[in-house]
């Protein structure tokens, strides 16, 4: 069909928060954070910067990389767990900020798996009779807006960032699609292990919810860790089996960058540790932006060439998980 990744972009806030900075804020240590997570530092958005600000900049960078202008985009899909508002959507705000005309826009909330959910959805909408030609997919996350800076078990993990991917259908039947095979999945029966309890329709914001710190991330770390490994391994194996591609043929494996130990466990079980791309040390967990940042770094550093096979996998609240085998 000819649906290809035409460009990538990212937006990383300037301000850096190191493990040493965190040592001054909570009872933690650089040694604990590095050993347990692999994270050395993370980037933090300014107070006045929202997810749509980060996402719009990533989108403009991706459009420039694609050699396209915003008015050529036919559809915008944004993944985020930190929308600027309950409504309007972040995608509508980004449409306005980048000057994308009146194209349809919607947000996807699949937590850390959101970029892969969005790429899956975008591909479906391009390959279907809807036939969207150029789609902008953005993952924009201001995770620090959900972080309790007094909770050492979560505040050391997250960072802010956005990433974007421009997809284009060139209409040439001889051009192979970027999408080789994918799996998207969820298990709502364990939704309570990773949650921001208040601020939605279940428990609207009140003085009490603020006093009880119910607007911050609450996570069962070890359980989440265990499910992350099993679900990403099984999704990757299913995608490889569906596609008939062997692990040897993969050029890069890009797992969601939540924790170095999760990544090592998944890569070890799949037998591809030498193919893994890592940047969790520099950004921490940027939720759905993480895989997009990796793609953009590889792309801009010239480390991927046309036709390379890239295996991506992610996992997050919901619980959701996904794997996508991409042809560059
Ligand atoms: O994006 C997708 C969703 N998130 C994830 O994928 C995260 C998955 N989970 C994890 O990455 C890990 O479970 C964590 C990094 C969150 C925690 O690592 P862990 O090895 O599972 O540690 P733990 O929660 O079992 O805690 C071990 C100890 C505890 O002390 P005690 O009870 O053994 O005395 C914690 O209180 O480490 C303590 N601890 C800390 N110590 C120093 C927890 N956080 C910290 C900290 N600094 N920041």
Short mmCIF file of C-alpha atoms and ligand atoms in Angstrom, two decimals:
data_model
loop_
_atom_site.label_atom_id
_atom_site.label_comp_id
_atom_site.label_asym_id
_atom_site.label_seq_id
_atom_site.Cartn_x
_atom_site.Cartn_y
_atom_site.Cartn_z
CA UNK A 1 0.00 0.00 0.00
CA UNK A 2 2.91 2.37 0.65
CA UNK A 3 2.27 3.57 4.20
CA UNK A 4 5.62 4.71 5.58
CA UNK A 5 7.15 6.59 8.48
CA UNK A 6 8.00 9.86 6.77
CA UNK A 7 9.47 11.77 9.73
CA UNK A 8 10.06 11.78 13.47
CA UNK A 9 10.51 14.48 16.10
CA UNK A 10 10.87 15.01 19.82
CA UNK A 11 10.68 17.76 22.39
CA UNK A 12 12.71 17.41 25.56
CA UNK A 13 12.33 20.14 28.21
CA UNK A 14 15.63 21.85 29.02
CA UNK A 15 15.59 21.53 32.79
CA UNK A 16 17.37 18.41 34.14
CA UNK A 17 16.68 16.81 37.51
CA UNK A 18 19.53 14.48 38.51
CA UNK A 19 19.57 11.69 41.09
CA UNK A 20 21.78 13.94 43.19
CA UNK A 21 19.05 16.61 43.11
CA UNK A 22 16.53 13.99 44.29
CA UNK A 23 18.82 12.97 47.15
CA UNK A 24 18.18 16.46 48.53
CA UNK A 25 14.39 16.10 48.21
CA UNK A 26 13.59 12.58 49.51
CA UNK A 27 15.28 9.73 51.35
CA UNK A 28 16.93 8.12 48.32
CA UNK A 29 20.37 7.72 46.74
CA UNK A 30 21.90 7.77 43.30
CA UNK A 31 23.10 4.23 43.99
CA UNK A 32 19.55 2.95 44.76
CA UNK A 33 18.00 4.66 41.74
CA UNK A 34 20.69 3.50 39.28
CA UNK A 35 20.79 -0.06 40.60
CA UNK A 36 17.00 -0.51 40.73
CA UNK A 37 16.00 1.46 37.63
CA UNK A 38 19.00 2.47 35.48
CA UNK A 39 17.86 6.13 35.62
CA UNK A 40 20.52 8.85 36.11
CA UNK A 41 18.50 11.95 35.27
CA UNK A 42 15.19 13.09 33.82
CA UNK A 43 13.93 16.28 32.16
CA UNK A 44 11.27 18.42 33.82
CA UNK A 45 8.90 20.80 32.02
CA UNK A 46 8.48 24.37 33.24
CA UNK A 47 5.38 25.12 35.32
CA UNK A 48 3.76 26.98 32.42
CA UNK A 49 4.58 24.26 29.85
CA UNK A 50 1.73 21.80 29.19
CA UNK A 51 1.54 18.52 27.30
CA UNK A 52 0.20 20.33 24.22
CA UNK A 53 3.18 22.72 24.25
CA UNK A 54 5.62 19.81 24.31
CA UNK A 55 3.56 17.87 21.75
CA UNK A 56 3.27 20.80 19.34
CA UNK A 57 7.05 21.29 19.32
CA UNK A 58 7.66 17.57 18.75
CA UNK A 59 5.07 17.66 15.93
CA UNK A 60 6.75 20.63 14.22
CA UNK A 61 10.12 18.86 14.46
CA UNK A 62 8.63 15.70 12.93
CA UNK A 63 6.98 17.66 10.12
CA UNK A 64 10.27 19.36 9.30
CA UNK A 65 12.00 15.96 9.31
CA UNK A 66 9.28 14.67 6.95
CA UNK A 67 9.62 17.66 4.62
CA UNK A 68 5.92 18.47 5.11
CA UNK A 69 3.93 21.40 6.44
CA UNK A 70 1.15 21.19 9.03
CA UNK A 71 -1.58 22.05 6.52
CA UNK A 72 -0.78 18.82 4.64
CA UNK A 73 -1.84 16.66 7.61
CA UNK A 74 -5.22 14.87 7.29
CA UNK A 75 -5.59 13.47 10.82
CA UNK A 76 -3.96 14.02 14.23
CA UNK A 77 -3.91 11.35 16.96
CA UNK A 78 -2.35 12.18 20.33
CA UNK A 79 -1.46 9.78 23.11
CA UNK A 80 -1.37 11.28 26.59
CA UNK A 81 -2.20 10.58 30.24
CA UNK A 82 -1.59 14.22 31.14
CA UNK A 83 -4.02 16.22 28.99
CA UNK A 84 -3.97 20.00 29.41
CA UNK A 85 -7.69 19.79 30.35
CA UNK A 86 -10.42 17.14 30.68
CA UNK A 87 -11.54 18.65 27.38
CA UNK A 88 -10.80 19.88 24.73
CA UNK A 89 -8.40 17.18 23.56
CA UNK A 90 -4.65 17.75 23.39
CA UNK A 91 -4.84 16.86 19.69
CA UNK A 92 -7.18 19.82 19.04
CA UNK A 93 -4.80 22.14 20.92
CA UNK A 94 -1.85 20.84 18.90
CA UNK A 95 -3.80 21.26 15.66
CA UNK A 96 -4.23 24.95 16.49
CA UNK A 97 -0.66 25.46 17.71
CA UNK A 98 0.94 24.00 14.58
CA UNK A 99 -1.59 25.46 12.13
CA UNK A 100 -2.87 22.15 10.81
CA UNK A 101 -6.18 23.39 9.40
CA UNK A 102 -9.46 21.63 10.17
CA UNK A 103 -8.35 17.99 10.11
CA UNK A 104 -9.98 15.52 12.55
CA UNK A 105 -8.23 15.18 15.91
CA UNK A 106 -8.59 12.83 18.83
CA UNK A 107 -6.68 11.62 21.89
CA UNK A 108 -5.90 8.06 22.94
CA UNK A 109 -5.39 7.14 26.59
CA UNK A 110 -3.50 3.87 26.83
CA UNK A 111 -0.82 5.11 29.26
CA UNK A 112 2.74 4.03 28.38
CA UNK A 113 1.43 1.86 25.52
CA UNK A 114 -0.27 4.89 23.97
CA UNK A 115 2.15 5.51 21.10
CA UNK A 116 1.91 1.92 19.90
CA UNK A 117 -1.89 2.01 20.30
CA UNK A 118 -1.94 5.25 18.29
CA UNK A 119 0.33 3.92 15.52
CA UNK A 120 -1.86 0.81 15.33
CA UNK A 121 -5.00 2.96 15.08
CA UNK A 122 -3.45 5.34 12.56
CA UNK A 123 -2.36 2.48 10.33
CA UNK A 124 -5.86 0.98 10.49
CA UNK A 125 -7.43 4.30 9.49
CA UNK A 126 -4.97 4.78 6.63
CA UNK A 127 -5.35 1.24 5.29
CA UNK A 128 -9.16 1.21 5.58
CA UNK A 129 -11.61 2.85 3.13
CA UNK A 130 -11.17 6.00 5.25
CA UNK A 131 -7.82 6.23 3.42
CA UNK A 132 -6.21 9.06 5.38
CA UNK A 133 -3.06 9.96 3.46
CA UNK A 134 -0.94 11.83 6.00
CA UNK A 135 -1.33 11.25 9.73
CA UNK A 136 0.46 12.97 12.58
CA UNK A 137 0.85 10.78 15.68
CA UNK A 138 2.05 12.53 18.84
CA UNK A 139 2.82 11.24 22.34
CA UNK A 140 2.92 14.13 24.82
CA UNK A 141 3.43 13.60 28.53
CA UNK A 142 4.00 15.94 31.45
CA UNK A 143 4.35 13.11 33.96
CA UNK A 144 5.67 15.42 36.66
CA UNK A 145 2.19 16.99 36.88
CA UNK A 146 1.11 13.67 38.47
CA UNK A 147 4.15 13.10 40.66
CA UNK A 148 4.17 13.37 44.46
CA UNK A 149 7.62 14.84 45.13
CA UNK A 150 7.49 13.41 48.66
CA UNK A 151 6.93 9.81 47.52
CA UNK A 152 10.38 8.31 46.88
CA UNK A 153 8.88 5.12 45.41
CA UNK A 154 7.50 7.02 42.37
CA UNK A 155 9.08 10.49 42.13
CA UNK A 156 12.46 9.12 41.03
CA UNK A 157 10.95 7.30 38.04
CA UNK A 158 9.26 9.80 35.75
CA UNK A 159 10.22 12.59 33.35
CA UNK A 160 8.49 14.94 30.88
CA UNK A 161 8.79 14.80 27.07
CA UNK A 162 6.96 14.47 23.78
CA UNK A 163 7.63 12.64 20.54
CA UNK A 164 5.94 12.59 17.14
CA UNK A 165 5.77 10.43 14.04
CA UNK A 166 4.47 11.47 10.61
CA UNK A 167 2.96 8.68 8.52
CA UNK A 168 2.36 9.02 4.80
CA UNK A 169 0.72 6.77 2.24
CA UNK A 170 2.60 7.36 -1.01
CA UNK A 171 0.05 5.20 -2.87
CA UNK A 172 2.77 3.08 -4.48
CA UNK A 173 1.83 -0.63 -4.27
CA UNK A 174 5.55 -1.49 -4.53
CA UNK A 175 6.42 0.40 -1.35
CA UNK A 176 6.14 -1.97 1.62
CA UNK A 177 4.19 -0.64 4.61
CA UNK A 178 6.00 0.32 7.83
CA UNK A 179 3.54 -1.89 9.70
CA UNK A 180 4.55 -5.55 9.54
CA UNK A 181 2.66 -7.00 12.50
CA UNK A 182 1.30 -5.79 15.81
CA UNK A 183 -0.46 -6.78 18.99
CA UNK A 184 -2.35 -4.45 21.28
CA UNK A 185 -3.89 -5.78 24.47
CA UNK A 186 -5.26 -4.83 27.88
CA UNK A 187 -6.34 -6.38 31.16
CA UNK A 188 -8.68 -4.13 33.12
CA UNK A 189 -8.96 -6.64 35.97
CA UNK A 190 -5.68 -5.32 37.42
CA UNK A 191 -6.35 -1.64 36.77
CA UNK A 192 -5.86 -0.69 40.41
CA UNK A 193 -2.11 -1.45 40.57
CA UNK A 194 -1.20 1.70 38.64
CA UNK A 195 -3.63 4.54 39.11
CA UNK A 196 -4.23 8.26 39.73
CA UNK A 197 -7.33 7.85 41.91
CA UNK A 198 -8.97 11.29 41.85
CA UNK A 199 -9.76 14.09 39.43
CA UNK A 200 -12.09 12.05 37.20
CA UNK A 201 -15.81 11.25 37.38
CA UNK A 202 -15.28 8.54 40.03
CA UNK A 203 -13.78 10.95 42.52
CA UNK A 204 -13.92 14.55 41.34
CA UNK A 205 -11.36 16.98 42.73
CA UNK A 206 -12.16 18.35 46.17
CA UNK A 207 -10.26 19.83 49.09
CA UNK A 208 -10.29 16.34 50.58
CA UNK A 209 -8.79 14.60 47.50
CA UNK A 210 -6.03 17.19 47.43
CA UNK A 211 -5.33 16.78 51.15
CA UNK A 212 -5.26 12.98 50.70
CA UNK A 213 -2.82 13.23 47.75
CA UNK A 214 -5.23 11.35 45.48
CA UNK A 215 -4.17 13.28 42.37
CA UNK A 216 -0.77 11.63 42.30
CA UNK A 217 0.49 8.37 40.76
CA UNK A 218 0.00 5.33 42.97
CA UNK A 219 1.81 2.19 41.85
CA UNK A 220 2.30 -1.36 43.03
CA UNK A 221 5.90 -1.43 41.78
CA UNK A 222 6.87 -5.11 42.06
CA UNK A 223 3.54 -6.39 40.62
CA UNK A 224 3.78 -3.89 37.76
CA UNK A 225 7.36 -4.99 37.13
CA UNK A 226 6.38 -8.65 36.90
CA UNK A 227 3.41 -8.02 34.57
CA UNK A 228 5.54 -5.72 32.41
CA UNK A 229 8.02 -8.50 31.72
CA UNK A 230 5.51 -11.28 31.02
CA UNK A 231 3.20 -9.20 28.82
CA UNK A 232 5.94 -7.59 26.71
CA UNK A 233 7.69 -10.93 26.15
CA UNK A 234 4.47 -12.62 25.07
CA UNK A 235 3.44 -9.71 22.79
CA UNK A 236 6.87 -9.71 21.11
CA UNK A 237 6.82 -13.47 20.62
CA UNK A 238 3.31 -13.29 19.11
CA UNK A 239 4.29 -10.49 16.75
CA UNK A 240 7.43 -12.34 15.60
CA UNK A 241 5.40 -15.50 15.05
CA UNK A 242 2.65 -13.68 13.13
CA UNK A 243 5.19 -12.00 10.87
CA UNK A 244 7.47 -15.00 10.35
CA UNK A 245 10.44 -12.79 11.28
CA UNK A 246 13.18 -14.37 13.41
CA UNK A 247 14.86 -12.47 16.27
CA UNK A 248 18.14 -12.52 14.24
CA UNK A 249 16.55 -10.33 11.57
CA UNK A 250 15.70 -7.53 14.03
CA UNK A 251 18.08 -4.56 13.74
CA UNK A 252 16.82 -2.62 16.78
CA UNK A 253 14.62 -3.58 19.72
CA UNK A 254 12.98 -0.57 21.33
CA UNK A 255 11.22 -1.40 24.59
CA UNK A 256 9.32 1.16 26.65
CA UNK A 257 11.94 2.89 28.81
CA UNK A 258 10.54 2.45 32.33
CA UNK A 259 13.22 0.49 34.11
CA UNK A 260 16.55 -0.92 32.91
CA UNK A 261 15.93 -4.16 34.81
CA UNK A 262 12.58 -4.70 33.04
CA UNK A 263 14.27 -4.07 29.69
CA UNK A 264 17.13 -6.49 30.49
CA UNK A 265 14.68 -9.20 31.57
CA UNK A 266 12.57 -8.85 28.40
CA UNK A 267 15.59 -8.72 26.07
CA UNK A 268 17.17 -11.71 27.83
CA UNK A 269 14.05 -13.84 27.44
CA UNK A 270 13.78 -12.90 23.76
CA UNK A 271 17.51 -13.56 23.24
CA UNK A 272 18.21 -10.12 21.74
CA UNK A 273 20.05 -8.13 24.43
CA UNK A 274 22.62 -6.73 21.96
CA UNK A 275 19.85 -5.18 19.81
CA UNK A 276 18.25 -3.10 22.54
CA UNK A 277 18.25 0.70 22.32
CA UNK A 278 18.46 2.38 25.72
CA UNK A 279 18.02 5.94 26.91
CA UNK A 280 16.19 5.42 30.21
CA UNK A 281 19.33 6.69 31.97
CA UNK A 282 18.81 10.17 30.44
CA UNK A 283 15.02 10.59 30.50
CA UNK A 284 13.48 8.21 33.06
CA UNK A 285 9.98 6.98 32.28
CA UNK A 286 8.29 9.44 29.90
CA UNK A 287 5.23 7.18 29.49
CA UNK A 288 4.03 6.98 25.87
CA UNK A 289 6.70 9.40 24.61
CA UNK A 290 9.53 6.98 25.39
CA UNK A 291 9.49 4.79 22.27
CA UNK A 292 9.02 7.86 20.05
CA UNK A 293 12.09 9.52 21.57
CA UNK A 294 14.15 6.39 20.87
CA UNK A 295 12.92 6.27 17.26
CA UNK A 296 13.75 9.94 16.76
CA UNK A 297 17.24 9.61 18.27
CA UNK A 298 18.03 6.61 16.05
CA UNK A 299 16.60 8.36 13.00
CA UNK A 300 18.44 11.65 13.48
CA UNK A 301 21.72 9.96 14.39
CA UNK A 302 21.54 7.95 11.14
CA UNK A 303 21.51 4.65 12.99
CA UNK A 304 18.60 3.17 11.02
CA UNK A 305 18.43 2.64 7.30
CA UNK A 306 15.59 1.98 4.92
CA UNK A 307 14.24 -1.55 5.28
CA UNK A 308 15.61 -2.14 8.80
CA UNK A 309 13.29 -4.15 11.07
CA UNK A 310 12.55 -2.58 14.46
CA UNK A 311 10.71 -4.43 17.22
CA UNK A 312 8.94 -2.12 19.70
CA UNK A 313 7.11 -3.12 22.87
CA UNK A 314 5.44 -1.29 25.71
CA UNK A 315 3.46 -1.69 28.85
CA UNK A 316 1.51 0.64 31.14
CA UNK A 317 -1.51 1.49 33.25
CA UNK A 318 -4.82 -0.07 32.30
CA UNK A 319 -3.14 -2.48 32.21
CA UNK A 320 -2.26 -2.09 28.56
CA UNK A 321 0.53 -3.57 26.54
CA UNK A 322 1.55 -3.70 22.89
CA UNK A 323 4.23 -4.76 20.45
CA UNK A 324 4.73 -3.54 16.92
CA UNK A 325 7.17 -4.78 14.31
CA UNK A 326 8.15 -1.86 12.08
CA UNK A 327 9.93 -1.76 8.74
CA UNK A 328 11.88 1.50 8.40
O1 LIG B 1 5.65 2.71 32.80
C1 LIG B 1 5.06 1.51 33.20
C2 LIG B 1 4.75 1.43 34.60
N1 LIG B 1 5.80 1.40 35.58
C3 LIG B 1 6.77 0.47 35.65
O2 LIG B 1 7.02 -0.27 34.75
C4 LIG B 1 7.52 0.36 36.95
C5 LIG B 1 7.63 -1.08 37.39
N2 LIG B 1 8.26 -1.26 38.67
C6 LIG B 1 9.54 -0.92 38.93
O3 LIG B 1 10.23 -0.39 38.07
C7 LIG B 1 10.14 -1.25 40.29
O4 LIG B 1 9.22 -2.07 41.00
C8 LIG B 1 10.46 0.01 41.14
C9 LIG B 1 11.67 0.71 40.53
C10 LIG B 1 9.28 0.94 41.16
C11 LIG B 1 10.84 -0.40 42.57
O5 LIG B 1 11.92 -1.33 42.55
P1 LIG B 1 11.82 -2.67 43.39
O6 LIG B 1 13.12 -3.35 43.26
O7 LIG B 1 10.60 -3.40 42.94
O8 LIG B 1 11.70 -2.12 44.87
P2 LIG B 1 10.53 -2.32 45.93
O9 LIG B 1 9.32 -1.54 45.54
O10 LIG B 1 10.35 -3.78 46.20
O11 LIG B 1 11.20 -1.64 47.21
C12 LIG B 1 12.39 -2.17 47.79
C13 LIG B 1 12.84 -1.25 48.91
C14 LIG B 1 11.73 -0.87 49.88
O12 LIG B 1 12.30 -0.81 51.17
P3 LIG B 1 12.07 -2.02 52.20
O13 LIG B 1 10.58 -2.11 52.38
O14 LIG B 1 12.67 -3.23 51.55
O15 LIG B 1 12.81 -1.56 53.41
C15 LIG B 1 11.36 0.54 49.46
O16 LIG B 1 10.83 1.29 50.51
O17 LIG B 1 13.32 -0.01 48.35
C16 LIG B 1 12.69 1.09 49.01
N3 LIG B 1 12.59 2.19 48.08
C17 LIG B 1 13.56 3.10 47.94
N4 LIG B 1 14.74 3.28 48.56
C18 LIG B 1 15.52 4.31 48.18
C19 LIG B 1 11.58 2.46 47.20
N5 LIG B 1 11.90 3.57 46.49
C20 LIG B 1 13.11 3.99 46.93
C21 LIG B 1 13.96 5.06 46.57
N6 LIG B 1 15.13 5.18 47.22
N7 LIG B 1 13.63 5.95 45.61
#
